[in-house]
Coordinates of C-alpha atoms in Angstrom, one line a residue:
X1 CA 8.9 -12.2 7.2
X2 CA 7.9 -15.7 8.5
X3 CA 4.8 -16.4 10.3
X4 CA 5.6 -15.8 13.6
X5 CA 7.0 -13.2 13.1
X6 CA 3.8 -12.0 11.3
X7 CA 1.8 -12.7 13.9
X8 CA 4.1 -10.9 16.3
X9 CA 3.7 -7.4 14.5
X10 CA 0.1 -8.1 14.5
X11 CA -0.1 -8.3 18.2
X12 CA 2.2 -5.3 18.1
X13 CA -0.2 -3.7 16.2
X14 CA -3.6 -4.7 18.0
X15 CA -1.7 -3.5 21.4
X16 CA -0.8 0.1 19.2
X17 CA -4.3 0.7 18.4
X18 CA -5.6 0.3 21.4
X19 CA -3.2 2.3 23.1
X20 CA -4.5 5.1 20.5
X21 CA -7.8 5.0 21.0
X22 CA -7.1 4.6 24.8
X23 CA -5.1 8.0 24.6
X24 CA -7.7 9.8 22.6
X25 CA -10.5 8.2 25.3
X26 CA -8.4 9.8 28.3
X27 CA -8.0 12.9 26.6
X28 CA -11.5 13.5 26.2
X29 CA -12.7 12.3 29.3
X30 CA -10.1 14.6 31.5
X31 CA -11.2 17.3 29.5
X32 CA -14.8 16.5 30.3
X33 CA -14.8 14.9 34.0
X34 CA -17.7 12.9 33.1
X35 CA -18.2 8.8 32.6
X36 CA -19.3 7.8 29.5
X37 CA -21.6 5.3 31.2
X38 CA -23.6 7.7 32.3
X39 CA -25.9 9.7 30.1
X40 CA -29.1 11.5 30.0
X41 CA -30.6 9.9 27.2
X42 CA -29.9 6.2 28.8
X43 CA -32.1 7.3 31.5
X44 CA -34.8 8.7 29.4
X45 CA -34.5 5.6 27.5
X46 CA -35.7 3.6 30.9
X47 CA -38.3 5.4 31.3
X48 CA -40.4 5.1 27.7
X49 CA -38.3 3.2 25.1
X50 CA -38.3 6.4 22.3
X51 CA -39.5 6.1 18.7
X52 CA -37.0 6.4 16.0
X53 CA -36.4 8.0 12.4
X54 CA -34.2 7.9 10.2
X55 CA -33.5 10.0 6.9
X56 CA -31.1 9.5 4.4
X57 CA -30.4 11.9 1.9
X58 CA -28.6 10.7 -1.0
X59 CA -25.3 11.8 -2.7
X60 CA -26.1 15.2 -0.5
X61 CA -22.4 16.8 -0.1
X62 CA -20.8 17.2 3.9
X63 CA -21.7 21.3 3.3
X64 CA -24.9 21.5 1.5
X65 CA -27.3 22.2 4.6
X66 CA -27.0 25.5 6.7
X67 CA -25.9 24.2 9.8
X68 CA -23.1 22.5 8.1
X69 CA -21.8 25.9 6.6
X70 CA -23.9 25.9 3.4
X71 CA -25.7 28.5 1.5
X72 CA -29.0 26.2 0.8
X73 CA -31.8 27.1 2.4
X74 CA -32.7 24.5 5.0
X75 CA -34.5 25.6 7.9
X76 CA -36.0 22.3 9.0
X77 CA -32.5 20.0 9.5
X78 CA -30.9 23.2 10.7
X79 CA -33.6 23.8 13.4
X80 CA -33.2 19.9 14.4
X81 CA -29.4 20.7 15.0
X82 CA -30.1 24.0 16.9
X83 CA -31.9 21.9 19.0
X84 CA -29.8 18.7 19.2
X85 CA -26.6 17.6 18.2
X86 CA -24.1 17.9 15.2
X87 CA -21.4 15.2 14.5
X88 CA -18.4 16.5 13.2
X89 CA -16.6 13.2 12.2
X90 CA -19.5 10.8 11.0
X91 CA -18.4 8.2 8.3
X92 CA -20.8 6.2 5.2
X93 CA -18.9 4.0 2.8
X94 CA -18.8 6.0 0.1
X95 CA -21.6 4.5 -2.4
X96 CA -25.5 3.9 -2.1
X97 CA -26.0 0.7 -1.7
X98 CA -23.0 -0.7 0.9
X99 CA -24.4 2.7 3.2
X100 CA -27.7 1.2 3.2
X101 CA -26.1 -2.4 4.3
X102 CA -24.1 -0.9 6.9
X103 CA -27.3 0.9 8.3
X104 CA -29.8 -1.8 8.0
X105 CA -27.6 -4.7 9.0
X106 CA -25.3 -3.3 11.6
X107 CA -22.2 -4.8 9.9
X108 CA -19.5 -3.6 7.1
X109 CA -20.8 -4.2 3.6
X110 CA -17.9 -6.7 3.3
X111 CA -19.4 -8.8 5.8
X112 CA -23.2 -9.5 4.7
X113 CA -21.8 -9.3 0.9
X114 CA -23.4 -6.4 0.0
X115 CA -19.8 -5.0 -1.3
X116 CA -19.6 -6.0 -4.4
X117 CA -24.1 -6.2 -3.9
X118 CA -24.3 -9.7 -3.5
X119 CA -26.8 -11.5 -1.5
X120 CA -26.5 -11.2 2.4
X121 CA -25.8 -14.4 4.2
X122 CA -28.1 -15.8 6.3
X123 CA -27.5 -14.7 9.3
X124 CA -27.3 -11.0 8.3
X125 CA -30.9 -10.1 9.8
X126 CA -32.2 -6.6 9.3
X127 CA -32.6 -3.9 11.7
X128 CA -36.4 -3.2 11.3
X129 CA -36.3 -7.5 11.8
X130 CA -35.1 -7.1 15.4
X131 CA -37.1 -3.9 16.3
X132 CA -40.8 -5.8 14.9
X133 CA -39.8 -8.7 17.1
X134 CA -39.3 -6.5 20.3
X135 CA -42.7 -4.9 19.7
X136 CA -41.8 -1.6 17.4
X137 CA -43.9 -0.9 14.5
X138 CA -42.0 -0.7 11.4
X139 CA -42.1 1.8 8.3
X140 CA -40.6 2.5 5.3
X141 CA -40.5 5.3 2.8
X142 CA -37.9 6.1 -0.5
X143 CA -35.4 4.2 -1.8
X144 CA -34.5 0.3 -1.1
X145 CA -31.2 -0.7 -2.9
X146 CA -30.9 -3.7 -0.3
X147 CA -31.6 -7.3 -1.7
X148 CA -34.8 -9.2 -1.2
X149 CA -38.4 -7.4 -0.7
X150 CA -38.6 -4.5 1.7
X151 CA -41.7 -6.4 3.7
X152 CA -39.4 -9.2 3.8
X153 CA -36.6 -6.7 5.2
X154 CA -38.9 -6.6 8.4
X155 CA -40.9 -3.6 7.4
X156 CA -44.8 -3.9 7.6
X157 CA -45.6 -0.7 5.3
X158 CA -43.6 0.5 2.3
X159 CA -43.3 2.8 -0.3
X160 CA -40.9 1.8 -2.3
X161 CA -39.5 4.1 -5.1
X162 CA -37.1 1.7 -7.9
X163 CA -37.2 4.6 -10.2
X164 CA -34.1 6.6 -9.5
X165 CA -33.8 7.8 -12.8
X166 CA -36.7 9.9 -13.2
X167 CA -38.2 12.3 -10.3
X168 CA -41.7 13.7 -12.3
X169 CA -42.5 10.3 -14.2
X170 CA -41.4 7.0 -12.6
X171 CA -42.2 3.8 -14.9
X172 CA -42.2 1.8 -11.5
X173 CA -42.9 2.5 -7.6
X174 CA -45.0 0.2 -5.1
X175 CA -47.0 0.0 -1.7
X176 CA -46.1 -3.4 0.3
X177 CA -43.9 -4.7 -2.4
X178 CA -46.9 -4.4 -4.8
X179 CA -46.6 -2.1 -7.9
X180 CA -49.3 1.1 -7.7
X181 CA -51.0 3.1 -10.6
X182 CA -48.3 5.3 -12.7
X183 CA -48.1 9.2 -11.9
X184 CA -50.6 11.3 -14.3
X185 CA -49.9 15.0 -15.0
X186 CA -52.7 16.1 -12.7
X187 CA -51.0 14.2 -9.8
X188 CA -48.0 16.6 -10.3
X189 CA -46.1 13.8 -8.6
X190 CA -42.5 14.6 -7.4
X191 CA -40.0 11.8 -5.8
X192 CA -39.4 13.7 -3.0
X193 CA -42.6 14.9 -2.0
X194 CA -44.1 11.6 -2.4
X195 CA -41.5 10.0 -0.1
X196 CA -41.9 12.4 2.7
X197 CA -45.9 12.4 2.1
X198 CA -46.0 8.5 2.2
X199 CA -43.8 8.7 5.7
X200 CA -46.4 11.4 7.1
X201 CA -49.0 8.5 6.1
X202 CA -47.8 5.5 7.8
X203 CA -47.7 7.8 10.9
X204 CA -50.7 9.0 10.9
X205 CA -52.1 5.3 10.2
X206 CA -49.7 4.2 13.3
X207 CA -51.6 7.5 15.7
X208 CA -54.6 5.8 14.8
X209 CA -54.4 1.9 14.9
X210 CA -51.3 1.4 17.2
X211 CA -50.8 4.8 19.3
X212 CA -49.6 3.0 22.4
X213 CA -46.5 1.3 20.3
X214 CA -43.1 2.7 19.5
X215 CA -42.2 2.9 15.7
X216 CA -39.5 3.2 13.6
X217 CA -39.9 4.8 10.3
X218 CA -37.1 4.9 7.4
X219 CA -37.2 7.6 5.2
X220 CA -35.0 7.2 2.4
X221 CA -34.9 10.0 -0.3
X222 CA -33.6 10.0 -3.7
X223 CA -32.5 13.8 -3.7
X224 CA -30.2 15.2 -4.6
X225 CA -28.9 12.3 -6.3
X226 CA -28.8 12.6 -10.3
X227 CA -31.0 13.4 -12.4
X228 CA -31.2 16.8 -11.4
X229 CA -34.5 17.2 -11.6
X230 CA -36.5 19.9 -9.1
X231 CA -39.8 21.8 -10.0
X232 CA -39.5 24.9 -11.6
X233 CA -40.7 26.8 -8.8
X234 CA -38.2 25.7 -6.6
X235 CA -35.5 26.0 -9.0
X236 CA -36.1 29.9 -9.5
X237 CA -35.5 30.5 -5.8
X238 CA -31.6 30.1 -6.2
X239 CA -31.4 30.9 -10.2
X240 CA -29.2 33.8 -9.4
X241 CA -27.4 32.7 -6.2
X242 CA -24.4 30.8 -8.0
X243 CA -23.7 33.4 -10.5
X244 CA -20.7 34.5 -8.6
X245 CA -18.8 30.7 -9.5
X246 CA -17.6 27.4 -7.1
X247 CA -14.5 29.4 -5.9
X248 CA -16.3 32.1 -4.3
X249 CA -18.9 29.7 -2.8
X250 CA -16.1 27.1 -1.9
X251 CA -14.4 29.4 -0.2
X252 CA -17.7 31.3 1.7
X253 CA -18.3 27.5 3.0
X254 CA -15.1 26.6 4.2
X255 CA -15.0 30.2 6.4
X256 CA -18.4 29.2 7.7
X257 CA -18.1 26.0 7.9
X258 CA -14.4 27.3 10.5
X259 CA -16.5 29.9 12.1
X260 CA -18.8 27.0 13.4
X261 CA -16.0 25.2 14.6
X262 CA -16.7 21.7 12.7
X263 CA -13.8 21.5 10.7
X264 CA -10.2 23.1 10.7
X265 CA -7.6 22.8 8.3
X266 CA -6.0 23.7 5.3
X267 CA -8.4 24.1 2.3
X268 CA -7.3 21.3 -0.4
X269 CA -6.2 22.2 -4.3
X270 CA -8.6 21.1 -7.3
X271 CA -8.2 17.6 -8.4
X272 CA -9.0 18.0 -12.0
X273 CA -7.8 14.2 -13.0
X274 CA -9.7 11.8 -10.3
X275 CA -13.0 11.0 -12.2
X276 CA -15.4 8.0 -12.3
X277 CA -13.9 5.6 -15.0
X278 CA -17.7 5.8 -16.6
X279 CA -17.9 9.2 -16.9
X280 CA -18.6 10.9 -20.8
X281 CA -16.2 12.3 -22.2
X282 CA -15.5 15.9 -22.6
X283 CA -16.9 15.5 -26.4
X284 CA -19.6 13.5 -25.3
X285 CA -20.4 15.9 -22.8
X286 CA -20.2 18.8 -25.3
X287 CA -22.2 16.7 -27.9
X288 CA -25.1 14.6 -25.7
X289 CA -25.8 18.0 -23.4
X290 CA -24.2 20.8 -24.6
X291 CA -21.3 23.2 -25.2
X292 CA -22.5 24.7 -21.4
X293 CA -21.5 21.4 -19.9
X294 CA -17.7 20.1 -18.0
X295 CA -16.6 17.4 -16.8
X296 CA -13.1 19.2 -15.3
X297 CA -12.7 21.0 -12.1
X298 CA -10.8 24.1 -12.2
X299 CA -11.0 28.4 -11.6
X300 CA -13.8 29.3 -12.5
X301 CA -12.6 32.7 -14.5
X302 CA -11.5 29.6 -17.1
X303 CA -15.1 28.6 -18.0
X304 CA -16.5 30.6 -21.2
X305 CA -19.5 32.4 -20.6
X306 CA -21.8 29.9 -22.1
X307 CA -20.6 27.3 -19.3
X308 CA -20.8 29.7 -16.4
X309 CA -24.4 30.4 -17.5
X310 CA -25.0 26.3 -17.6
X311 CA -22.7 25.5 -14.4
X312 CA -24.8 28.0 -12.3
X313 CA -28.1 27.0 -13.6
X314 CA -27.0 22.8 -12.7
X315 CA -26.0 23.9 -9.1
X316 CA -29.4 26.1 -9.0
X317 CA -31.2 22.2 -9.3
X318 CA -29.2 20.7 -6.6
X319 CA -30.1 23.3 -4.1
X320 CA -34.0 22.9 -5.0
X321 CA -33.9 19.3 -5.0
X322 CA -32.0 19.5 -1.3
X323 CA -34.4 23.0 -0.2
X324 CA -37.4 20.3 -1.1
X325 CA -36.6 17.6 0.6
X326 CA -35.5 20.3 3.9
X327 CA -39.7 21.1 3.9
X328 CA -40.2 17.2 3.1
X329 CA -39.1 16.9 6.4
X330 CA -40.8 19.3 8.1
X331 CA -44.2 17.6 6.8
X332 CA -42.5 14.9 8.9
X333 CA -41.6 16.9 11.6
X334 CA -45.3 18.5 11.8
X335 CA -47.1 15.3 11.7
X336 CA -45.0 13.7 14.7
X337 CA -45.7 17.1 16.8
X338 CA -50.0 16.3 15.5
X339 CA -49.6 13.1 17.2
X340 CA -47.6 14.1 20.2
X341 CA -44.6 12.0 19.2
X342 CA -41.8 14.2 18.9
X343 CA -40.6 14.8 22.6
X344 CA -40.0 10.9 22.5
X345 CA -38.6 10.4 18.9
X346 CA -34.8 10.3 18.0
X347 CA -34.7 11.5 14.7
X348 CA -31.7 10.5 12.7
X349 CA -30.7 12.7 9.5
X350 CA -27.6 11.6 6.9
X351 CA -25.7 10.9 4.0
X352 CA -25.2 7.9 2.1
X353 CA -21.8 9.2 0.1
X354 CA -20.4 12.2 -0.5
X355 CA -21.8 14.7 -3.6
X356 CA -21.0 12.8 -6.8
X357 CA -18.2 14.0 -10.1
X358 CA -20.8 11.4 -12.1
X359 CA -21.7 12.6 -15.3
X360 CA -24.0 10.3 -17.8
X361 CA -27.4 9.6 -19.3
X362 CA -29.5 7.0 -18.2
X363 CA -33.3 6.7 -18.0
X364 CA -35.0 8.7 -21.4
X365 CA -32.2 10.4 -22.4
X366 CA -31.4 14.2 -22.3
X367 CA -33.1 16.7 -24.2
X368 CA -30.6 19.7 -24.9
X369 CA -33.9 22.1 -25.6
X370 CA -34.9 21.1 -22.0
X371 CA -34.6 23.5 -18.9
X372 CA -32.3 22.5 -16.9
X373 CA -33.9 20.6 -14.0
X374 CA -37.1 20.0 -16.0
X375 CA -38.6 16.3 -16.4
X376 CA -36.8 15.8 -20.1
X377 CA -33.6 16.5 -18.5
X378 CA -30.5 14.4 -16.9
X379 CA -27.8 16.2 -16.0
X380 CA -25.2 15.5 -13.3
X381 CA -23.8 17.5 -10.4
X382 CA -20.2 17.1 -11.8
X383 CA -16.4 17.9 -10.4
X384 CA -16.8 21.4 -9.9
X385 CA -20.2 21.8 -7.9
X386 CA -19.6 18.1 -6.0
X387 CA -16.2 19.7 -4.8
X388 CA -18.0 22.5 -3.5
X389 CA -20.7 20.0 -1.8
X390 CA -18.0 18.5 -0.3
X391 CA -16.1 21.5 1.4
X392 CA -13.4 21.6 2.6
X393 CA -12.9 17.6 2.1
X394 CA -11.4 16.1 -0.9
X395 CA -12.7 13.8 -3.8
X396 CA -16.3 12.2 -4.3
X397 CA -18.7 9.7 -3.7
X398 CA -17.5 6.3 -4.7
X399 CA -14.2 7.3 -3.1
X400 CA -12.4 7.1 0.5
X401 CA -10.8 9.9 0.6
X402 CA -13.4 12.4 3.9
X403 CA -15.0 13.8 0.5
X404 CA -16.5 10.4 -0.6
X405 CA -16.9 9.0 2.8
X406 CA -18.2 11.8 5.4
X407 CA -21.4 12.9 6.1
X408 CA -23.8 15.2 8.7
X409 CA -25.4 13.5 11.3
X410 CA -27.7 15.4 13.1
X411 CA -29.1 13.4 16.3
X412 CA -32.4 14.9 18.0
X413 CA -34.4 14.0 20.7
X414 CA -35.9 16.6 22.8
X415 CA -36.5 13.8 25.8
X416 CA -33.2 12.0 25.7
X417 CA -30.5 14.9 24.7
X418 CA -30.3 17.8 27.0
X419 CA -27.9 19.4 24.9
X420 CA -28.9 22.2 22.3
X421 CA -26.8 22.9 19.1
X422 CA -23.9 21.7 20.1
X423 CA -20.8 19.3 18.0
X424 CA -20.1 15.8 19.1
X425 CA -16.4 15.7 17.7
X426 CA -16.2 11.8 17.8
X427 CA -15.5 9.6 15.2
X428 CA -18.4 7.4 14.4
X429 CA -20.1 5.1 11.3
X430 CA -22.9 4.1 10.0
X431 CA -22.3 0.8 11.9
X432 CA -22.4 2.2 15.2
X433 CA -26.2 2.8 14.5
X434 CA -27.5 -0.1 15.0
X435 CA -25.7 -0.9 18.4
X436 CA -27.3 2.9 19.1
X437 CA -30.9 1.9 18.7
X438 CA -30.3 -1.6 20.4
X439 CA -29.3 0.4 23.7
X440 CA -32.2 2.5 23.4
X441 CA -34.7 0.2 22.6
X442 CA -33.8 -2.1 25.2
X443 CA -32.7 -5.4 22.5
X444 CA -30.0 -7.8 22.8
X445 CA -28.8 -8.5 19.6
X446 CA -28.8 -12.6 18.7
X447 CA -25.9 -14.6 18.8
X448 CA -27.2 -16.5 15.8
X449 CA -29.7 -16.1 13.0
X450 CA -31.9 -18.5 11.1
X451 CA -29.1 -21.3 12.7
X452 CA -25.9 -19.3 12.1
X453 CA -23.7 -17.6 14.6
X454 CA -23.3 -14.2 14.0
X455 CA -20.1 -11.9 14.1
X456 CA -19.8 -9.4 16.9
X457 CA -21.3 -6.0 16.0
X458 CA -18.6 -4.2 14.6
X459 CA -19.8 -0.6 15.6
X460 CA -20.3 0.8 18.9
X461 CA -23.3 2.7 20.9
X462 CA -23.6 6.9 20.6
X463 CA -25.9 7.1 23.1
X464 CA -22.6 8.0 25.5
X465 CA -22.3 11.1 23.3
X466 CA -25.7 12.0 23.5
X467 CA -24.7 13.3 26.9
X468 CA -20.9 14.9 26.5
X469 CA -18.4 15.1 24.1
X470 CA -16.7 12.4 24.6
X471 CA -14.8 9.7 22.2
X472 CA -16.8 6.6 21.6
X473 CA -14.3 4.1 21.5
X474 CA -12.9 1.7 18.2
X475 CA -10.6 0.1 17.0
X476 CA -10.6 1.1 13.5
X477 CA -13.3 1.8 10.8
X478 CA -13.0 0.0 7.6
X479 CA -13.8 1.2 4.1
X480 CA -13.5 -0.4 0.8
X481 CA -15.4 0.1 -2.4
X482 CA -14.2 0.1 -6.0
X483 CA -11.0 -1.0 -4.8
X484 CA -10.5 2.3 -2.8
X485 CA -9.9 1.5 0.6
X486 CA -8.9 3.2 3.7
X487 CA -8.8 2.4 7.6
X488 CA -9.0 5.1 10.9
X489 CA -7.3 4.1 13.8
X490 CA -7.8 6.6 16.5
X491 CA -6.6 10.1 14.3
X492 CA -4.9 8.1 11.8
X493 CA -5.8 7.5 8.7
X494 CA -4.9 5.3 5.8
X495 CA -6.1 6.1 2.2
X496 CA -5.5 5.1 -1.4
X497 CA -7.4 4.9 -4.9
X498 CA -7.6 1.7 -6.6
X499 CA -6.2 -1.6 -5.5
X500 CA -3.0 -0.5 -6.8
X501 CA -2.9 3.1 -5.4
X502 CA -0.6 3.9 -3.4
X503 CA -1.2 3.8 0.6
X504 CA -1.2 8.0 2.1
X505 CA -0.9 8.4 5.7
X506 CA -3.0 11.6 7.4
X507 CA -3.1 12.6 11.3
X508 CA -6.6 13.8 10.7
X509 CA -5.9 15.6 14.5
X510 CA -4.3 18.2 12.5
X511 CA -5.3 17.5 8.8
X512 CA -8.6 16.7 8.4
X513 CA -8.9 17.3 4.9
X514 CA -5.8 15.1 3.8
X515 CA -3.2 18.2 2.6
X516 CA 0.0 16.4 4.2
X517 CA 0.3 13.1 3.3
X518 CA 3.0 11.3 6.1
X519 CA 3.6 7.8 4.0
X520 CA 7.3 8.7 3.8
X521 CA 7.5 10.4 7.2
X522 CA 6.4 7.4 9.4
X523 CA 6.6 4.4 7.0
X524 CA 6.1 2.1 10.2
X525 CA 2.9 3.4 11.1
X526 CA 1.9 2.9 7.6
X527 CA 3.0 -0.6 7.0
X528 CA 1.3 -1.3 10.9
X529 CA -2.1 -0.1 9.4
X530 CA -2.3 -1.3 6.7
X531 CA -1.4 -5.0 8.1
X532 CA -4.9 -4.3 10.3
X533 CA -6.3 -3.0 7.1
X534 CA -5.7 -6.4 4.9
X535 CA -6.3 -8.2 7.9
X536 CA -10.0 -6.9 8.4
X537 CA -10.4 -7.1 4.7
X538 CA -9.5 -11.2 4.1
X539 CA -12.2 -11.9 7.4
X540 CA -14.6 -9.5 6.5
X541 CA -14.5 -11.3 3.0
X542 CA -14.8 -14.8 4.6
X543 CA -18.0 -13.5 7.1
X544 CA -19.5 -12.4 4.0
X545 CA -18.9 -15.7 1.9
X546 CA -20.7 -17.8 4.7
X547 CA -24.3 -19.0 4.2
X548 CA -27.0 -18.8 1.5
X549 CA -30.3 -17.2 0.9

């Protein structure tokens, strides 16, 4: 094909999306009768400009909390949905740290750099950045994973955790960027706890020095990522509950999870060969941990006793660690009601990936003699449980495929959303939060940044959906990340693993969870996609290579 002719399809294809996303926006709004420029919580928002928080959970699975059809006890986030709203069709990137850039920065990884993690350019300013500017006070709590110092993120408290491999013992964690005193025994120091307990702190230090100022706080929790690693206590709460095996409670998420209306669909097959290149072995497994361990998916009538016993004692941890960091919350939760915050704060609550298939040892090694879950331990989630974390969607963190990629997000705000348990069905990103908390706060994004013009936003406001049901309007989303990649356009979705996977088609209007792939069906729709796709992927890679820090 020459060049013109290239460009051609290209403007063929712009005017095709659009059309799509048009379509889906008309559908949605006759069904409704309502303008999405109108919305309860825009009004609110001219009235006091709201507080914000946001909690990230990390490597948590699309159906571990209640609300989202799970068995794990979670009263807390499932109380926060009752009362506000559920996303159905909310998207990360598939990994920790390009989440966190997407979040923080507004933009695709690709774009500040962050994907491979790279330094951001200069003109990639922060979120917190913008909000301190425009008068919010600005907290942070948990887990960094962006580059450069947290205070110099925009942030004027921190507890920063840089420990992630060790949840009773960290050898390093720090208060403004400055390292603190070690953890003794007596402390009985727990990552999670101390996250959520150093968030309840700043507030109450902002109730008493700066009451009359909106803040944003940034909770950002380690849990459930691996280790598994949860107190003992916590762990014997569900010792018993996953005796029965991942099929049956696969399949008593995925009627729950279509009895609450989120997700419809066919229920996808096992996918026993798609691992993490840097997984151990199956001998190493056997010889580092134990003969209980796996690192296959499959029924779970073919495990031998000894790994049933092992298997439901691993998925026993990941409930406590997600259970703890549920009534982490709540300590949150309590502390904004103390100071008569809550009516007026948009709390935020997500995932940065999908539930992970990673299994290795990192930080002191695993003791076999250990407890599973105890402080000596390091065991990870693998296949089997993550593909039950991620019912009814398919794959894992790291990949783009909805079981590495989507996540909850539950939006409440008892001032600005009148509505009380119910879905939002839109597609949306973690890029579309930034543009969400610019509208509310009442900030204009810059046009340029330390003397560098900036890129358009590439995510779009929520605060429409706040209000209705209605579509909020894109182009596409783009994901990329190990050399997975996939693009949405309206319902459609391309998908593939590895740069030289090949490219799947899904109409995720009637296949959400990717169980008819339409590549040879509609081969023009394919090739149109990905054009856009490898389009968005050579500028994003050019806004990323642009300045220095």
């Amino acid at each position: 094909m020459g060049l013109s002719g290239f460009r051609a399809e290209l403007r063929y294809e712009r005017n095709a999306m659009k059309k799509t996303v048009a379509l889906g926006w008309l559908v949605a709004m006759v069904g409704l009768g309502s303008s999405p420029a109108t919305s309860s919580a825009a009004s609110s928002a001219a009235d006091a400009r709201p507080n914000v928080v946001v909690i990230l959970a990390d490597d948590m699975g699309f159906s571990d909390l209640g609300s989202y059809g799970g068995e794990i006890e979670t009263p807390i986030l499932d109380g926060l949905a009752a009362n506000g709203l559920r996303f159905t069709q909310f998207y990360n990137t598939g990994r920790c740290w390009p989440s966190r850039a997407a979040f923080l920065t507004g933009y695709y990884a690709q774009q500040v750099n962050r994907d491979p993690a790279k330094r951001r350019p200069e003109w990639a300013t922060l979120l917190p950045e913008l909000l301190r500017t425009s008068g919010y006070r600005t907290y942070h709590s948990g887990k960094w994973h962006v580059d450069g110092p947290v205070l110099a993120g925009g942030f004027e408290r921190s507890y920063l955790v840089t420990d992630h491999d060790r949840n009773f013992n960290p050898r390093e964690h720090f208060v403004d960027d400055r390292p603190v005193p070690l953890p003794k025994a007596e402390d009985h120091y727990y990552s999670t706890k101390a996250i959520a307990e150093h968030g309840v702190s700043w507030l109450a230090e902002h109730e008493k020095a700066h009451k009359d100022e909106p803040f944003f706080l940034y909770i950002a929790f380690t849990a459930p990522h691996f280790p598994l690693q949860a107190p003992a206590e916590d762990v014997a709460r569900y010792r018993d509950r996953y005796q029965v095996g991942w099929d049956v409670i696969r399949d008593r998420r995925w009627n729950r999870i279509k009895q609450l209306g989120i997700v419809d669909g066919a229920l996808p097959a096992y996918d026993p060969k798609t691992l993490p290149g840097w997984n151990l072995s199956e001998e190493e497994l056997h010889a580092r941990i134990g003969p209980g361990e796996t690192g296959v998916v499959g029924p779970w009538d073919a495990l031998t006793d000894e790994q049933k016993r092992f298997q439901t004692a691993k998925m026993a941890v990941h409930a406590a660690m997600v259970d703890r960091m549920d009534r982490g919350i709540g300590l949150v939760v309590d502390r904004l009601k103390a100071m008569g915050a809550f009516e007026n704060t948009l709390i935020l609550f997500m995932s940065d990936n999908g539930a992970s298939a990673e299994q290795m040892i990192r930080g002191d090694g695993h003791d076999p003699k250990a407890e599973p879950g105890a402080a000596r331990s390091f065991l990870g989630l693998g296949p089997g449980w993550a593909t039950v974390s991620n019912t009814p969607f398919r794959l894992y963190k790291v990949w783009n495929h909805e079981g590495g990629i989507s996540t909850p997000l539950i939006a409440h705000w008892p001032k600005g959303i009148a509505a009380r348990g119910e879905l939002r069905r839109t597609p949306g990103h973690l890029v579309d939060l930034a543009p969400t908390i610019f509208e509310l706060a009442r900030i204009t994004p810059p046009d340029s940044y330390h003397g560098e013009p900036r890129p358009p936003l590439p995510g779009r406001s929520l605060v429409p959906a706040f209000a209705h049901d209605v579509t909020v309007p894109h182009d596409f989303l783009f994901f990329k990340h190990e050399g997975n990649r996939a693009l949405r356009a309206g319902d459609w979705k391309i998908v593939s693993n590895g740069p030289a996977g090949a490219w799947e088609l899904y109409n995720l209007a009637v296949d959400r969870t990717e169980t008819h792939n339409l590549a040879a069906d509609q081969p023009d729709r394919l090739k149109a996609l990905v054009a856009i796709w490898e389009r968005q992927d050579r500028e994003y890679q050019t806004q990323g290579a642009t300045g220095k820090r």
